[in-house]
Amino acid sequence: MASVPADTPPWLQGLNAPQREAATTLDGAVLVLAGAGTGKTRALTARLAEILAHRRAWPSEILSVTFTNKAAAEMRHRLTAMIGPAAEGMPFVGTFHSIAARMLRRHAELAGLRSNFTILDTDDVLRLLKRIIIEAGIDEKRWPSRQLSSHIDRWKNRGQLPSEVPKGEAFAFADGRGAELYERYQRELRTLNACDFGDLLLHMIKIFEAHPDVLGEWQRRFKFVLVDEYQDTNAAQYRWLTLLAAPSLGGQGNICCVGDDDQSIYSWRGAEVANILRFERDFPDAKVIRLEQNYRSTPHILAAAAHVIANNKGRLGKTLWTEIPRGEKVNVIAVWDGPEEARLVGERIERLLREGVLPAEIAILVRASFQTREFEDRFISIGLPYRIVGGFRFYERAEVRDALAYLRLVAQPDDALAFERIVNVPKRGLGDKAQARIAAHARATGLTLPLAAQALVETDELGPAPRRSLADLLAGLRRWREQANSMEQGALAQLILEESGYIEALEKDRGAESAGRLDNLAELVRAMEGFTDLTSFLEHVSLVMENDRTDAEAKVTMMTLHAAKGLEFDHVFLPGWEEGLFPSQRALDENGAAALEEERRLAYVGITRARRRATLIHAANRRVYGQWTSAIPSRFLSELPPEHIDVESTLSGGASLWRAALDERDPFADIGRGTGRGPGWERASARGGLDRSTARKPQVINARPIQSTVGGAARDDLPLGGRVFHAKFGMGTVKSRDGNKLEIEFDQAGAKMVLDSFVEPA
Ligand code: ATP
Ligand code: MG
């Protein structure tokens, strides 16, 4: 940077030559294709400053698309720091959705809406679709609204109106009635003066196509168009961009898109990497700029990420280098199980904090949102403040709250709020009318809601059907209350979720999210297993919910890999790198080889979020639906370059046994040798690893019904008083037995409850 002239404006200072080219080539199309951390977002921000500083456009004449509203706020903030108040009032800096909504308010009538239209959330959409399905005389149980909703999303992501839905696809729903229902839905939305998220862009595209004058007005307005995270745009978004900017359609052609094909992680939302290739066709004179210097991560982190992503076939390929000093190797740690994983991460974070690292510089990135639970629980017990970004905290998720409401009612028969929440969840014919009766009875008699309900079933005030189903619910609650003390808490929750019909209702609901909801419930069951009684569990939950008082700066961040795009942290923990969990078996089942490549891109995104240190963790055992299963290290671990990683294991006695299960091989013996599947995990997979009771393929986290598993057949080779060996706790003596659980007095570790499949007669 020695040759930078003294009068270089501050926003260009420090940029390297290609970054500066991206920031200052204002006329024509520019495509910046570059790896993680190469300063794409920074160059894009400098470009905005350059445009404004040279008065090439007013703030309102720039369209700048970011990945989240938070990223937009960040961009505004940085701009203001760079060029002062000139950056204020940029109405068209935001996400595709927020910008399109703003435009649509102005032209609502062209889409058959009024400008004060409402934007429906997912729940509203589902309710509406359900009504439409039923009114069309279709069996909603067989053809659930969630399924229709994902079809409609897909069509909208492609910019297709009902009349444009491909014939074959309309058949995917209700024997060929998909497009017709989509049509009814759109009509209904118009009557309601409402639209869904997909409509925001779709309406604008159709308005532009039908009204050249409107399109012309916006084309003249937007002198510059900028797009961050370009690799994740879908067909509708791309169409909208080209309508606004492509010279062949009348746009001004000054467009700059920055992206990284290796970070495309939203194909499930219709994102198409092919847009990158299409760009050069729609903007034929586009200048393509590549950035290769990474300013974020240490060489070890970069090398680790580069090795993993090199296993993908469908990529443009690029090199990355950095001048940042070596730093520490990427840490790969094997732990015994999920609780230990949380304990270890908690300890490492506390150590970092003692060393003066700020909590805001630490993140835990998970593949599936249910994974945060174990960390939330642990962090509460050690008093470590955390926040969950881009999602609800575990105990706040709707299905978890429903389940908790049942549990609260079992613990506390008078809990009226909990009763209200679940009286008709799942649907059992106790709708508004029945509920109003119960409430009226409660008011008249001064009884609490649950007691009023009890009194009411003994009268004939309710019709026979609601009366029966209310009686059933109340009988269930009484039964569960009786069982609560004699049952293991996890098993109790499982029983309640099954007998109440909650699980069944979720399973029938084949929507995009129901599998994740089942996972969350399974996680809740798992969370309860450590507790001796319901009250202490519920108390623990309220403590977890309390923990939201400190400000964001003082908190460790937890989020999914998907939400972490574009962000960076000094220290990144990546737990759960096990086959089935990551790569996600569900994704692989649905999309095969293409999904594996997308999972690998997620791994790349995850590792490259780290500035100074990345810690990858995998557990030897996971509890899945109450059953311990041995987990197999993620294949992505075997793709890491050995010279850039430090392998650690907290498995002491257990390590040797686990390794024996892996055919006497170090589980990491194959790390970095060759690509893809190392023989280590293949063999482990074939043998089912440690736990002989469940010879299991790595299909860990599939959405299956929760099976009642606690209290399986007990083994008879472990008599009371007998000596046993446990992989983690060593030698011990059996004290008592409860189903397949043993109380063992370990010589070193003291008394513990363990599952019998985890011990051997000594
Ligand atoms: P991602 O692909 O993850 O979105 P990116 O390419 O957008 O990454 P940025 O977030 O813009 O990268 O930059 C990564 C880090 O490097 C930031 O902390 C940024 O401030 C810093 N950085 C970018 N360019 C330079 C530069 N020329 N000199 C010093 N630091 C830089
Ligand atoms: Mg970026």
mmCIF file with all atom_site columns, N, CA and C in Angstrom, residues 8-62:
data_model
loop_
_atom_site.group_PDB
_atom_site.id
_atom_site.type_symbol
_atom_site.label_atom_id
_atom_site.label_alt_id
_atom_site.label_comp_id
_atom_site.label_asym_id
_atom_site.label_entity_id
_atom_site.label_seq_id
_atom_site.pdbx_PDB_ins_code
_atom_site.Cartn_x
_atom_site.Cartn_y
_atom_site.Cartn_z
_atom_site.occupancy
_atom_site.B_iso_or_equiv
_atom_site.pdbx_formal_charge
_atom_site.auth_seq_id
_atom_site.auth_comp_id
_atom_site.auth_asym_id
_atom_site.auth_atom_id
_atom_site.pdbx_PDB_model_num
ATOM 1   N N  . THR A 1 8  ? -6.014  10.032  -1.104  1.00 0.00 ? 8  THR A N  1
ATOM 2   C CA . THR A 1 8  ? -6.994  8.954   -1.214  1.00 0.00 ? 8  THR A CA 1
ATOM 3   C C  . THR A 1 8  ? -8.067  9.145   -0.146  1.00 0.00 ? 8  THR A C  1
ATOM 4   N N  . PRO A 1 9  ? -9.344  9.127   -0.562  1.00 0.00 ? 9  PRO A N  1
ATOM 5   C CA . PRO A 1 9  ? -10.396 9.296   0.450   1.00 0.00 ? 9  PRO A CA 1
ATOM 6   C C  . PRO A 1 9  ? -10.373 8.131   1.435   1.00 0.00 ? 9  PRO A C  1
ATOM 7   N N  . PRO A 1 10 ? -10.841 8.392   2.649   1.00 0.00 ? 10 PRO A N  1
ATOM 8   C CA . PRO A 1 10 ? -10.715 7.380   3.717   1.00 0.00 ? 10 PRO A CA 1
ATOM 9   C C  . PRO A 1 10 ? -11.334 6.037   3.347   1.00 0.00 ? 10 PRO A C  1
ATOM 10  N N  . TRP A 1 11 ? -12.477 6.027   2.615   1.00 0.00 ? 11 TRP A N  1
ATOM 11  C CA . TRP A 1 11 ? -13.137 4.753   2.340   1.00 0.00 ? 11 TRP A CA 1
ATOM 12  C C  . TRP A 1 11 ? -12.355 3.876   1.379   1.00 0.00 ? 11 TRP A C  1
ATOM 13  N N  . LEU A 1 12 ? -11.422 4.491   0.632   1.00 0.00 ? 12 LEU A N  1
ATOM 14  C CA . LEU A 1 12 ? -10.615 3.667   -0.274  1.00 0.00 ? 12 LEU A CA 1
ATOM 15  C C  . LEU A 1 12 ? -9.277  3.287   0.344   1.00 0.00 ? 12 LEU A C  1
ATOM 16  N N  . GLN A 1 13 ? -8.939  3.959   1.423   1.00 0.00 ? 13 GLN A N  1
ATOM 17  C CA . GLN A 1 13 ? -7.656  3.656   2.044   1.00 0.00 ? 13 GLN A CA 1
ATOM 18  C C  . GLN A 1 13 ? -7.630  2.230   2.568   1.00 0.00 ? 13 GLN A C  1
ATOM 19  N N  . GLY A 1 14 ? -6.509  1.581   2.319   1.00 0.00 ? 14 GLY A N  1
ATOM 20  C CA . GLY A 1 14 ? -6.357  0.215   2.826   1.00 0.00 ? 14 GLY A CA 1
ATOM 21  C C  . GLY A 1 14 ? -6.935  -0.843  1.903   1.00 0.00 ? 14 GLY A C  1
ATOM 22  N N  . LEU A 1 15 ? -7.747  -0.441  0.921   1.00 0.00 ? 15 LEU A N  1
ATOM 23  C CA . LEU A 1 15 ? -8.280  -1.449  -0.004  1.00 0.00 ? 15 LEU A CA 1
ATOM 24  C C  . LEU A 1 15 ? -7.155  -1.903  -0.931  1.00 0.00 ? 15 LEU A C  1
ATOM 25  N N  . ASN A 1 16 ? -7.163  -3.167  -1.295  1.00 0.00 ? 16 ASN A N  1
ATOM 26  C CA . ASN A 1 16 ? -6.175  -3.635  -2.266  1.00 0.00 ? 16 ASN A CA 1
ATOM 27  C C  . ASN A 1 16 ? -6.643  -3.261  -3.674  1.00 0.00 ? 16 ASN A C  1
ATOM 28  N N  . ALA A 1 17 ? -5.773  -3.517  -4.670  1.00 0.00 ? 17 ALA A N  1
ATOM 29  C CA . ALA A 1 17 ? -6.067  -3.013  -6.021  1.00 0.00 ? 17 ALA A CA 1
ATOM 30  C C  . ALA A 1 17 ? -7.388  -3.541  -6.579  1.00 0.00 ? 17 ALA A C  1
ATOM 31  N N  . PRO A 1 18 ? -7.635  -4.861  -6.546  1.00 0.00 ? 18 PRO A N  1
ATOM 32  C CA . PRO A 1 18 ? -8.933  -5.309  -7.100  1.00 0.00 ? 18 PRO A CA 1
ATOM 33  C C  . PRO A 1 18 ? -10.129 -4.815  -6.280  1.00 0.00 ? 18 PRO A C  1
ATOM 34  N N  . GLN A 1 19 ? -9.969  -4.683  -4.978  1.00 0.00 ? 19 GLN A N  1
ATOM 35  C CA . GLN A 1 19 ? -11.083 -4.135  -4.178  1.00 0.00 ? 19 GLN A CA 1
ATOM 36  C C  . GLN A 1 19 ? -11.372 -2.706  -4.617  1.00 0.00 ? 19 GLN A C  1
ATOM 37  N N  . ARG A 1 20 ? -10.283 -1.955  -4.822  1.00 0.00 ? 20 ARG A N  1
ATOM 38  C CA . ARG A 1 20 ? -10.475 -0.561  -5.208  1.00 0.00 ? 20 ARG A CA 1
ATOM 39  C C  . ARG A 1 20 ? -11.123 -0.487  -6.590  1.00 0.00 ? 20 ARG A C  1
ATOM 40  N N  . GLU A 1 21 ? -10.754 -1.417  -7.438  1.00 0.00 ? 21 GLU A N  1
ATOM 41  C CA . GLU A 1 21 ? -11.370 -1.449  -8.764  1.00 0.00 ? 21 GLU A CA 1
ATOM 42  C C  . GLU A 1 21 ? -12.881 -1.698  -8.632  1.00 0.00 ? 21 GLU A C  1
ATOM 43  N N  . ALA A 1 22 ? -13.241 -2.631  -7.758  1.00 0.00 ? 22 ALA A N  1
ATOM 44  C CA . ALA A 1 22 ? -14.669 -2.922  -7.555  1.00 0.00 ? 22 ALA A CA 1
ATOM 45  C C  . ALA A 1 22 ? -15.389 -1.703  -6.980  1.00 0.00 ? 22 ALA A C  1
ATOM 46  N N  . ALA A 1 23 ? -14.695 -0.948  -6.146  1.00 0.00 ? 23 ALA A N  1
ATOM 47  C CA . ALA A 1 23 ? -15.341 0.194   -5.501  1.00 0.00 ? 23 ALA A CA 1
ATOM 48  C C  . ALA A 1 23 ? -15.425 1.405   -6.420  1.00 0.00 ? 23 ALA A C  1
ATOM 49  N N  . THR A 1 24 ? -14.555 1.492   -7.391  1.00 0.00 ? 24 THR A N  1
ATOM 50  C CA . THR A 1 24 ? -14.503 2.729   -8.185  1.00 0.00 ? 24 THR A CA 1
ATOM 51  C C  . THR A 1 24 ? -14.954 2.574   -9.638  1.00 0.00 ? 24 THR A C  1
ATOM 52  N N  . THR A 1 25 ? -15.121 1.345   -10.113 1.00 0.00 ? 25 THR A N  1
ATOM 53  C CA . THR A 1 25 ? -15.642 1.170   -11.470 1.00 0.00 ? 25 THR A CA 1
ATOM 54  C C  . THR A 1 25 ? -17.151 1.347   -11.400 1.00 0.00 ? 25 THR A C  1
ATOM 55  N N  . LEU A 1 26 ? -17.584 2.596   -11.471 1.00 0.00 ? 26 LEU A N  1
ATOM 56  C CA . LEU A 1 26 ? -18.996 2.858   -11.205 1.00 0.00 ? 26 LEU A CA 1
ATOM 57  C C  . LEU A 1 26 ? -19.881 2.624   -12.414 1.00 0.00 ? 26 LEU A C  1
ATOM 58  N N  . ASP A 1 27 ? -19.336 2.765   -13.596 1.00 0.00 ? 27 ASP A N  1
ATOM 59  C CA . ASP A 1 27 ? -20.178 2.622   -14.783 1.00 0.00 ? 27 ASP A CA 1
ATOM 60  C C  . ASP A 1 27 ? -20.138 1.194   -15.316 1.00 0.00 ? 27 ASP A C  1
ATOM 61  N N  . GLY A 1 28 ? -21.290 0.688   -15.662 1.00 0.00 ? 28 GLY A N  1
ATOM 62  C CA . GLY A 1 28 ? -21.375 -0.658  -16.206 1.00 0.00 ? 28 GLY A CA 1
ATOM 63  C C  . GLY A 1 28 ? -21.545 -1.694  -15.109 1.00 0.00 ? 28 GLY A C  1
ATOM 64  N N  . ALA A 1 29 ? -21.489 -2.946  -15.542 1.00 0.00 ? 29 ALA A N  1
ATOM 65  C CA . ALA A 1 29 ? -21.739 -4.044  -14.601 1.00 0.00 ? 29 ALA A CA 1
ATOM 66  C C  . ALA A 1 29 ? -20.430 -4.591  -14.046 1.00 0.00 ? 29 ALA A C  1
ATOM 67  N N  . VAL A 1 30 ? -20.454 -4.902  -12.765 1.00 0.00 ? 30 VAL A N  1
ATOM 68  C CA . VAL A 1 30 ? -19.279 -5.477  -12.104 1.00 0.00 ? 30 VAL A CA 1
ATOM 69  C C  . VAL A 1 30 ? -19.727 -6.702  -11.320 1.00 0.00 ? 30 VAL A C  1
ATOM 70  N N  . LEU A 1 31 ? -19.006 -7.789  -11.507 1.00 0.00 ? 31 LEU A N  1
ATOM 71  C CA . LEU A 1 31 ? -19.306 -8.998  -10.752 1.00 0.00 ? 31 LEU A CA 1
ATOM 72  C C  . LEU A 1 31 ? -18.063 -9.349  -9.947  1.00 0.00 ? 31 LEU A C  1
ATOM 73  N N  . VAL A 1 32 ? -18.193 -9.343  -8.638  1.00 0.00 ? 32 VAL A N  1
ATOM 74  C CA . VAL A 1 32 ? -17.056 -9.716  -7.800  1.00 0.00 ? 32 VAL A CA 1
ATOM 75  C C  . VAL A 1 32 ? -17.292 -11.122 -7.287  1.00 0.00 ? 32 VAL A C  1
ATOM 76  N N  . LEU A 1 33 ? -16.428 -12.027 -7.723  1.00 0.00 ? 33 LEU A N  1
ATOM 77  C CA . LEU A 1 33 ? -16.541 -13.408 -7.301  1.00 0.00 ? 33 LEU A CA 1
ATOM 78  C C  . LEU A 1 33 ? -15.346 -13.714 -6.441  1.00 0.00 ? 33 LEU A C  1
ATOM 79  N N  . ALA A 1 34 ? -15.555 -13.978 -5.201  1.00 0.00 ? 34 ALA A N  1
ATOM 80  C CA . ALA A 1 34 ? -14.402 -14.178 -4.349  1.00 0.00 ? 34 ALA A CA 1
ATOM 81  C C  . ALA A 1 34 ? -14.756 -14.950 -3.104  1.00 0.00 ? 34 ALA A C  1
ATOM 82  N N  . GLY A 1 35 ? -13.753 -15.575 -2.523  1.00 0.00 ? 35 GLY A N  1
ATOM 83  C CA . GLY A 1 35 ? -13.939 -16.436 -1.361  1.00 0.00 ? 35 GLY A CA 1
ATOM 84  C C  . GLY A 1 35 ? -14.297 -15.652 -0.107  1.00 0.00 ? 35 GLY A C  1
ATOM 85  N N  . ALA A 1 36 ? -14.511 -16.401 0.948   1.00 0.00 ? 36 ALA A N  1
ATOM 86  C CA . ALA A 1 36 ? -14.914 -15.816 2.224   1.00 0.00 ? 36 ALA A CA 1
ATOM 87  C C  . ALA A 1 36 ? -13.842 -14.896 2.774   1.00 0.00 ? 36 ALA A C  1
ATOM 88  N N  . GLY A 1 37 ? -14.284 -13.787 3.358   1.00 0.00 ? 37 GLY A N  1
ATOM 89  C CA . GLY A 1 37 ? -13.357 -12.925 4.084   1.00 0.00 ? 37 GLY A CA 1
ATOM 90  C C  . GLY A 1 37 ? -12.399 -12.133 3.210   1.00 0.00 ? 37 GLY A C  1
ATOM 91  N N  . THR A 1 38 ? -12.692 -12.044 1.920   1.00 0.00 ? 38 THR A N  1
ATOM 92  C CA . THR A 1 38 ? -11.789 -11.315 1.032   1.00 0.00 ? 38 THR A CA 1
ATOM 93  C C  . THR A 1 38 ? -12.183 -9.845  0.930   1.00 0.00 ? 38 THR A C  1
ATOM 94  N N  . GLY A 1 39 ? -13.153 -9.433  1.708   1.00 0.00 ? 39 GLY A N  1
ATOM 95  C CA . GLY A 1 39 ? -13.508 -8.023  1.712   1.00 0.00 ? 39 GLY A CA 1
ATOM 96  C C  . GLY A 1 39 ? -14.512 -7.636  0.632   1.00 0.00 ? 39 GLY A C  1
ATOM 97  N N  . LYS A 1 40 ? -15.395 -8.567  0.272   1.00 0.00 ? 40 LYS A N  1
ATOM 98  C CA . LYS A 1 40 ? -16.439 -8.241  -0.707  1.00 0.00 ? 40 LYS A CA 1
ATOM 99  C C  . LYS A 1 40 ? -17.396 -7.204  -0.132  1.00 0.00 ? 40 LYS A C  1
ATOM 100 N N  . THR A 1 41 ? -17.884 -7.490  1.059   1.00 0.00 ? 41 THR A N  1
ATOM 101 C CA . THR A 1 41 ? -18.841 -6.572  1.663   1.00 0.00 ? 41 THR A CA 1
ATOM 102 C C  . THR A 1 41 ? -18.180 -5.219  1.910   1.00 0.00 ? 41 THR A C  1
ATOM 103 N N  . ARG A 1 42 ? -16.930 -5.270  2.320   1.00 0.00 ? 42 ARG A N  1
ATOM 104 C CA . ARG A 1 42 ? -16.233 -4.012  2.562   1.00 0.00 ? 42 ARG A CA 1
ATOM 105 C C  . ARG A 1 42 ? -16.081 -3.207  1.270   1.00 0.00 ? 42 ARG A C  1
ATOM 106 N N  . ALA A 1 43 ? -15.737 -3.880  0.176   1.00 0.00 ? 43 ALA A N  1
ATOM 107 C CA . ALA A 1 43 ? -15.593 -3.181  -1.100  1.00 0.00 ? 43 ALA A CA 1
ATOM 108 C C  . ALA A 1 43 ? -16.935 -2.599  -1.554  1.00 0.00 ? 43 ALA A C  1
ATOM 109 N N  . LEU A 1 44 ? -17.998 -3.359  -1.303  1.00 0.00 ? 44 LEU A N  1
ATOM 110 C CA . LEU A 1 44 ? -19.331 -2.893  -1.694  1.00 0.00 ? 44 LEU A CA 1
ATOM 111 C C  . LEU A 1 44 ? -19.711 -1.628  -0.912  1.00 0.00 ? 44 LEU A C  1
ATOM 112 N N  . THR A 1 45 ? -19.372 -1.610  0.348   1.00 0.00 ? 45 THR A N  1
ATOM 113 C CA . THR A 1 45 ? -19.655 -0.432  1.179   1.00 0.00 ? 45 THR A CA 1
ATOM 114 C C  . THR A 1 45 ? -18.842 0.772   0.690   1.00 0.00 ? 45 THR A C  1
ATOM 115 N N  . ALA A 1 46 ? -17.585 0.523   0.338   1.00 0.00 ? 46 ALA A N  1
ATOM 116 C CA . ALA A 1 46 ? -16.734 1.598   -0.184  1.00 0.00 ? 46 ALA A CA 1
ATOM 117 C C  . ALA A 1 46 ? -17.321 2.141   -1.489  1.00 0.00 ? 46 ALA A C  1
ATOM 118 N N  . ARG A 1 47 ? -17.902 1.247   -2.277  1.00 0.00 ? 47 ARG A N  1
ATOM 119 C CA . ARG A 1 47 ? -18.503 1.653   -3.528  1.00 0.00 ? 47 ARG A CA 1
ATOM 120 C C  . ARG A 1 47 ? -19.687 2.601   -3.278  1.00 0.00 ? 47 ARG A C  1
ATOM 121 N N  . LEU A 1 48 ? -20.489 2.263   -2.293  1.00 0.00 ? 48 LEU A N  1
ATOM 122 C CA . LEU A 1 48 ? -21.593 3.155   -1.937  1.00 0.00 ? 48 LEU A CA 1
ATOM 123 C C  . LEU A 1 48 ? -21.061 4.540   -1.548  1.00 0.00 ? 48 LEU A C  1
ATOM 124 N N  . ALA A 1 49 ? -20.010 4.537   -0.748  1.00 0.00 ? 49 ALA A N  1
ATOM 125 C CA . ALA A 1 49 ? -19.423 5.808   -0.315  1.00 0.00 ? 49 ALA A CA 1
ATOM 126 C C  . ALA A 1 49 ? -18.914 6.588   -1.527  1.00 0.00 ? 49 ALA A C  1
ATOM 127 N N  . GLU A 1 50 ? -18.287 5.880   -2.425  1.00 0.00 ? 50 GLU A N  1
ATOM 128 C CA . GLU A 1 50 ? -17.737 6.503   -3.629  1.00 0.00 ? 50 GLU A CA 1
ATOM 129 C C  . GLU A 1 50 ? -18.857 7.164   -4.456  1.00 0.00 ? 50 GLU A C  1
ATOM 130 N N  . ILE A 1 51 ? -19.950 6.452   -4.629  1.00 0.00 ? 51 ILE A N  1
ATOM 131 C CA . ILE A 1 51 ? -21.077 6.977   -5.409  1.00 0.00 ? 51 ILE A CA 1
ATOM 132 C C  . ILE A 1 51 ? -21.608 8.269   -4.774  1.00 0.00 ? 51 ILE A C  1
ATOM 133 N N  . LEU A 1 52 ? -21.815 8.200   -3.450  1.00 0.00 ? 52 LEU A N  1
ATOM 134 C CA . LEU A 1 52 ? -22.389 9.347   -2.752  1.00 0.00 ? 52 LEU A CA 1
ATOM 135 C C  . LEU A 1 52 ? -21.413 10.516  -2.711  1.00 0.00 ? 52 LEU A C  1
ATOM 136 N N  . ALA A 1 53 ? -20.147 10.213  -2.431  1.00 0.00 ? 53 ALA A N  1
ATOM 137 C CA . ALA A 1 53 ? -19.156 11.289  -2.288  1.00 0.00 ? 53 ALA A CA 1
ATOM 138 C C  . ALA A 1 53 ? -18.967 12.034  -3.599  1.00 0.00 ? 53 ALA A C  1
ATOM 139 N N  . HIS A 1 54 ? -19.028 11.317  -4.700  1.00 0.00 ? 54 HIS A N  1
ATOM 140 C CA . HIS A 1 54 ? -18.882 11.971  -6.006  1.00 0.00 ? 54 HIS A CA 1
ATOM 141 C C  . HIS A 1 54 ? -20.207 12.481  -6.551  1.00 0.00 ? 54 HIS A C  1
ATOM 142 N N  . ARG A 1 55 ? -21.209 12.403  -5.729  1.00 0.00 ? 55 ARG A N  1
ATOM 143 C CA . ARG A 1 55 ? -22.539 12.881  -6.110  1.00 0.00 ? 55 ARG A CA 1
ATOM 144 C C  . ARG A 1 55 ? -23.022 12.279  -7.424  1.00 0.00 ? 55 ARG A C  1
ATOM 145 N N  . ARG A 1 56 ? -22.694 11.022  -7.584  1.00 0.00 ? 56 ARG A N  1
ATOM 146 C CA . ARG A 1 56 ? -23.174 10.349  -8.790  1.00 0.00 ? 56 ARG A CA 1
ATOM 147 C C  . ARG A 1 56 ? -24.656 9.998   -8.638  1.00 0.00 ? 56 ARG A C  1
ATOM 148 N N  . ALA A 1 57 ? -25.138 9.969   -7.425  1.00 0.00 ? 57 ALA A N  1
ATOM 149 C CA . ALA A 1 57 ? -26.556 9.691   -7.203  1.00 0.00 ? 57 ALA A CA 1
ATOM 150 C C  . ALA A 1 57 ? -26.944 10.185  -5.820  1.00 0.00 ? 57 ALA A C  1
ATOM 151 N N  . TRP A 1 58 ? -28.236 10.490  -5.644  1.00 0.00 ? 58 TRP A N  1
ATOM 152 C CA . TRP A 1 58 ? -28.756 10.786  -4.324  1.00 0.00 ? 58 TRP A CA 1
ATOM 153 C C  . TRP A 1 58 ? -28.954 9.479   -3.572  1.00 0.00 ? 58 TRP A C  1
ATOM 154 N N  . PRO A 1 59 ? -28.964 9.577   -2.235  1.00 0.00 ? 59 PRO A N  1
ATOM 155 C CA . PRO A 1 59 ? -29.187 8.343   -1.464  1.00 0.00 ? 59 PRO A CA 1
ATOM 156 C C  . PRO A 1 59 ? -30.424 7.570   -1.934  1.00 0.00 ? 59 PRO A C  1
ATOM 157 N N  . SER A 1 60 ? -31.471 8.299   -2.339  1.00 0.00 ? 60 SER A N  1
ATOM 158 C CA . SER A 1 60 ? -32.697 7.599   -2.736  1.00 0.00 ? 60 SER A CA 1
ATOM 159 C C  . SER A 1 60 ? -32.618 7.004   -4.143  1.00 0.00 ? 60 SER A C  1
ATOM 160 N N  . GLU A 1 61 ? -31.486 7.195   -4.809  1.00 0.00 ? 61 GLU A N  1
ATOM 161 C CA . GLU A 1 61 ? -31.370 6.655   -6.176  1.00 0.00 ? 61 GLU A CA 1
ATOM 162 C C  . GLU A 1 61 ? -30.470 5.425   -6.236  1.00 0.00 ? 61 GLU A C  1
ATOM 163 N N  . ILE A 1 62 ? -30.195 4.895   -5.051  1.00 0.00 ? 62 ILE A N  1
ATOM 164 C CA . ILE A 1 62 ? -29.342 3.702   -4.987  1.00 0.00 ? 62 ILE A CA 1
ATOM 165 C C  . ILE A 1 62 ? -30.138 2.545   -4.409  1.00 0.00 ? 62 ILE A C  1
#
